[in-house]
Coordinates of C-alpha atoms in Angstrom, one line a residue:
Chain A
X757 CA -126.0 -76.8 -46.6
X758 CA -129.3 -77.3 -45.8
X759 CA -129.3 -79.4 -42.0
X760 CA -131.4 -79.9 -39.0
X761 CA -130.2 -80.8 -35.9
X762 CA -132.0 -82.2 -32.8
X763 CA -131.2 -82.0 -29.1
X764 CA -132.4 -82.4 -25.8
X765 CA -133.5 -86.1 -25.6
X766 CA -132.9 -87.9 -22.4
X767 CA -134.2 -90.2 -19.9
X768 CA -137.1 -89.1 -17.6
X769 CA -139.6 -90.3 -15.5
X770 CA -143.2 -91.0 -16.5
X771 CA -145.3 -88.2 -16.1
X772 CA -142.5 -85.8 -16.2
X773 CA -141.3 -83.4 -19.2
X774 CA -138.8 -82.8 -21.3
X775 CA -137.9 -80.2 -24.1
X776 CA -136.6 -80.9 -27.8
X777 CA -134.8 -78.5 -30.0
X778 CA -134.5 -78.3 -33.7
X779 CA -131.7 -76.0 -35.2
X780 CA -131.8 -75.0 -39.0
X781 CA -129.3 -74.2 -40.8
X782 CA -129.4 -73.1 -44.8
X783 CA -133.1 -72.4 -44.8
X784 CA -135.8 -70.5 -43.2
X785 CA -138.6 -72.0 -41.3
X786 CA -140.6 -68.9 -42.8
X787 CA -140.6 -70.7 -46.1
X788 CA -140.7 -74.2 -44.9
X789 CA -142.8 -76.4 -42.5
X790 CA -141.0 -78.5 -40.1
X791 CA -142.4 -82.2 -39.1
X792 CA -141.5 -84.2 -36.4
X793 CA -141.4 -88.0 -36.7
X794 CA -140.4 -90.6 -34.2
X795 CA -139.6 -94.3 -33.9
X796 CA -139.9 -96.2 -30.8
X797 CA -137.5 -99.3 -30.5
X798 CA -137.6 -101.6 -33.2
X799 CA -141.1 -100.2 -34.9
X800 CA -141.7 -98.2 -37.7
X801 CA -142.2 -94.3 -38.2
X802 CA -144.9 -92.2 -36.4
X803 CA -145.9 -88.6 -37.2
X804 CA -146.0 -86.6 -34.3
X805 CA -146.6 -83.0 -34.9
X806 CA -145.9 -80.1 -37.5
X807 CA -145.4 -76.5 -37.5
X808 CA -146.5 -74.9 -40.9
X809 CA -144.4 -71.9 -42.6
X810 CA -147.0 -69.6 -41.2
X811 CA -146.7 -71.0 -37.7
X812 CA -149.6 -73.0 -37.6
X813 CA -149.8 -76.2 -35.5
X814 CA -150.7 -79.8 -36.4
X815 CA -150.6 -82.7 -33.7
X816 CA -151.5 -86.2 -33.7
X817 CA -153.9 -87.5 -31.5
X818 CA -151.9 -89.5 -29.5
X819 CA -149.9 -86.2 -27.9
X820 CA -152.2 -83.3 -28.5
X821 CA -152.6 -81.2 -25.3
X822 CA -149.5 -82.9 -24.0
X823 CA -146.8 -81.7 -26.8
X824 CA -146.1 -78.1 -28.2
X825 CA -144.3 -76.9 -30.8
X826 CA -143.1 -73.3 -31.0
X827 CA -140.3 -71.8 -32.8
X828 CA -137.8 -68.6 -32.4
X829 CA -137.5 -67.4 -36.2
X830 CA -134.5 -65.0 -35.2
X831 CA -132.8 -68.1 -33.6
X832 CA -133.3 -70.6 -36.7
X833 CA -134.5 -72.9 -33.3
X834 CA -137.6 -74.7 -33.0
X835 CA -138.7 -76.4 -29.8
X836 CA -141.1 -79.1 -28.8
X837 CA -142.2 -79.0 -25.5
X838 CA -143.6 -82.8 -24.2
X839 CA -145.4 -82.9 -20.8
X840 CA -147.0 -85.6 -18.9
X841 CA -144.6 -88.3 -20.8
X842 CA -145.7 -91.8 -20.7
X843 CA -143.4 -95.3 -21.4
X844 CA -145.1 -95.0 -24.7
X845 CA -143.2 -91.8 -26.1
X846 CA -140.2 -93.4 -25.9
X847 CA -138.6 -93.2 -29.2
X848 CA -136.2 -91.7 -31.5
X849 CA -137.5 -88.1 -32.3
X850 CA -136.7 -86.8 -36.0
X851 CA -137.1 -83.4 -36.8
X852 CA -137.6 -83.1 -40.6
X853 CA -137.7 -80.1 -43.0
X854 CA -140.7 -79.7 -45.6
X855 CA -140.0 -80.7 -49.1
X856 CA -141.5 -77.8 -50.6
X857 CA -142.5 -74.4 -50.3
X858 CA -146.4 -75.3 -50.2
X859 CA -149.6 -73.1 -50.7
X860 CA -150.7 -74.1 -47.6
X861 CA -147.7 -73.8 -45.5
X862 CA -147.6 -77.4 -45.1
X863 CA -146.7 -79.9 -47.4
X864 CA -146.1 -83.3 -45.4
X865 CA -143.2 -84.9 -47.3
X866 CA -139.8 -84.4 -45.3
X867 CA -136.6 -84.2 -47.4
X868 CA -134.0 -83.4 -44.8
X869 CA -133.9 -85.4 -41.8
X870 CA -131.9 -84.6 -38.5
X871 CA -129.8 -87.7 -37.0
X872 CA -132.7 -88.1 -34.2
X873 CA -132.8 -87.6 -30.4
X874 CA -133.6 -90.5 -28.2
X875 CA -136.4 -89.7 -25.6
X876 CA -136.5 -92.8 -22.6
X877 CA -139.7 -92.7 -20.4
X878 CA -138.9 -94.9 -17.6
X879 CA -138.7 -95.0 -13.6
Chain B
X174 CA -157.2 -91.8 -39.8
X175 CA -156.0 -93.2 -43.3
X176 CA -154.4 -96.6 -42.2
X177 CA -151.4 -97.7 -44.8
X178 CA -150.7 -101.6 -45.1
X179 CA -147.6 -102.3 -46.7
X180 CA -146.9 -106.0 -48.0
X181 CA -144.9 -108.2 -48.1
X182 CA -143.6 -107.4 -44.7
X183 CA -140.1 -108.9 -45.6
X184 CA -138.9 -109.5 -49.3
X185 CA -136.2 -111.8 -49.6
X186 CA -134.3 -110.9 -52.9
X187 CA -130.7 -111.2 -54.5
X188 CA -128.8 -108.3 -56.3
X189 CA -129.7 -107.8 -59.4
X190 CA -133.5 -108.9 -58.9
X191 CA -136.4 -106.6 -59.2
X192 CA -138.5 -105.8 -56.3
X193 CA -142.1 -104.6 -56.0
X194 CA -143.4 -103.1 -52.7
X195 CA -147.1 -102.5 -52.2
X196 CA -148.7 -99.8 -50.0
X197 CA -152.3 -100.1 -50.0
X198 CA -154.4 -97.2 -48.0
X199 CA -157.5 -97.4 -46.0
X200 CA -159.2 -94.3 -47.7
X201 CA -158.4 -92.8 -51.1
X202 CA -155.3 -90.9 -51.8
X203 CA -154.7 -88.3 -54.3
X204 CA -151.4 -89.3 -55.8
X205 CA -150.0 -85.7 -55.4
X206 CA -149.8 -86.8 -51.6
X207 CA -148.0 -90.4 -51.5
X208 CA -144.2 -90.6 -50.5
X209 CA -141.5 -93.5 -50.4
X210 CA -138.9 -93.5 -47.5
X211 CA -135.8 -95.8 -47.3
X212 CA -134.2 -96.3 -44.0
X213 CA -131.2 -98.2 -43.0
X214 CA -130.2 -99.1 -39.2
X215 CA -129.1 -96.7 -37.2
X216 CA -130.0 -93.8 -39.7
X217 CA -132.8 -91.4 -40.2
X218 CA -135.0 -92.0 -43.3
X219 CA -134.3 -91.0 -46.6
X220 CA -136.9 -89.8 -49.0
X221 CA -137.1 -91.4 -52.3
X222 CA -140.4 -90.6 -54.1
X223 CA -142.9 -87.8 -53.7
X224 CA -146.1 -87.5 -55.4
X225 CA -146.3 -91.2 -56.2
X226 CA -144.0 -91.0 -59.1
X227 CA -141.5 -88.2 -58.6
X228 CA -137.8 -89.1 -57.6
X229 CA -136.3 -86.7 -54.9
X230 CA -133.0 -85.5 -55.2
X231 CA -130.1 -87.5 -55.9
X232 CA -132.4 -90.8 -56.2
X233 CA -131.1 -93.0 -59.0
X234 CA -133.6 -94.1 -61.6
X235 CA -134.2 -97.7 -60.6
X236 CA -136.4 -96.4 -58.3
X237 CA -139.7 -95.9 -59.4
X238 CA -143.5 -95.4 -57.8
X239 CA -146.8 -95.8 -59.2
X240 CA -150.5 -96.3 -58.4
X241 CA -153.5 -94.3 -57.9
X242 CA -156.3 -94.4 -55.2
X243 CA -156.0 -96.9 -52.7
X244 CA -153.1 -99.1 -54.4
X245 CA -149.6 -97.6 -54.6
X246 CA -146.5 -99.5 -55.7
X247 CA -142.7 -98.9 -55.3
X248 CA -140.2 -100.8 -57.7
X249 CA -136.6 -101.3 -57.8
X250 CA -135.8 -102.5 -61.1
X251 CA -132.3 -104.1 -60.3
X252 CA -131.6 -104.2 -56.6
X253 CA -127.9 -103.0 -55.8
X254 CA -126.3 -104.1 -52.5
X255 CA -127.2 -100.3 -51.1
X256 CA -130.7 -101.0 -51.5
X257 CA -131.1 -103.3 -48.9
X258 CA -133.1 -101.6 -46.3
X259 CA -136.8 -101.0 -45.1
X260 CA -139.0 -99.0 -47.1
X261 CA -141.9 -96.9 -45.8
X262 CA -144.6 -95.2 -47.7
X263 CA -146.4 -92.2 -46.3
X264 CA -149.4 -90.3 -47.3
X265 CA -149.5 -86.3 -46.4
X266 CA -153.0 -85.6 -48.0
X267 CA -155.1 -85.2 -44.3
X268 CA -154.1 -84.8 -41.0
X269 CA -152.7 -87.0 -39.2
X270 CA -149.9 -87.8 -41.9
X271 CA -149.8 -91.7 -41.7
X272 CA -146.7 -94.2 -42.6
X273 CA -147.3 -97.8 -43.6
X274 CA -145.8 -100.5 -41.4
X275 CA -142.8 -100.8 -43.6
X276 CA -141.3 -103.4 -46.0
X277 CA -137.9 -105.2 -45.0
X278 CA -135.9 -105.9 -48.5
X279 CA -133.2 -108.4 -47.3
X280 CA -130.4 -110.2 -49.2
X281 CA -131.6 -113.9 -50.0

């Protein structure tokens, strides 16, 4: 079964750091991009970052320079390092698999989503 | 950034009725790169449609998508009880990927 599973959320003080993980099963990161999408409490969906099947990374302007995606293909695990966290980063963070294997390595629509991990930035 | 505006914000309908949800983009979107998601409380989003009119795996045919350029529509032909949820459109033609603000379909 194709699945993704997030972990690593928690409570962190403003300015602090947190590392989220996304474990994949049933598919390989070398074939499908991964997208991170977050949802602040009571709000809509917001794209955060993506890593293509070739390893190229993409970031929303609001997190550029603060968040970094990396992956360990052998462990089928992806990480998102989040630094200089702000109150507005408080959200449920979803890891989601790209729908298609695409020519550019990144399609952008997601068919398999994790259950989400909660990040709370507060003093 | 391509801003997506969804309307109405809330749609109050009865089971069996037809739902028409709108998504308007601030910049033209290729019909190959427009998706719709459904989200229920406490759950992750679920992909319904991609490339404007292609249904994702397991999505019933009462869901259909149409549109081009800056105007896109999701239609639910006859609402079932499980269809009452929030719906989001998304463009994935260009980075940053963007989502609309959502339309809540509620039971009248």
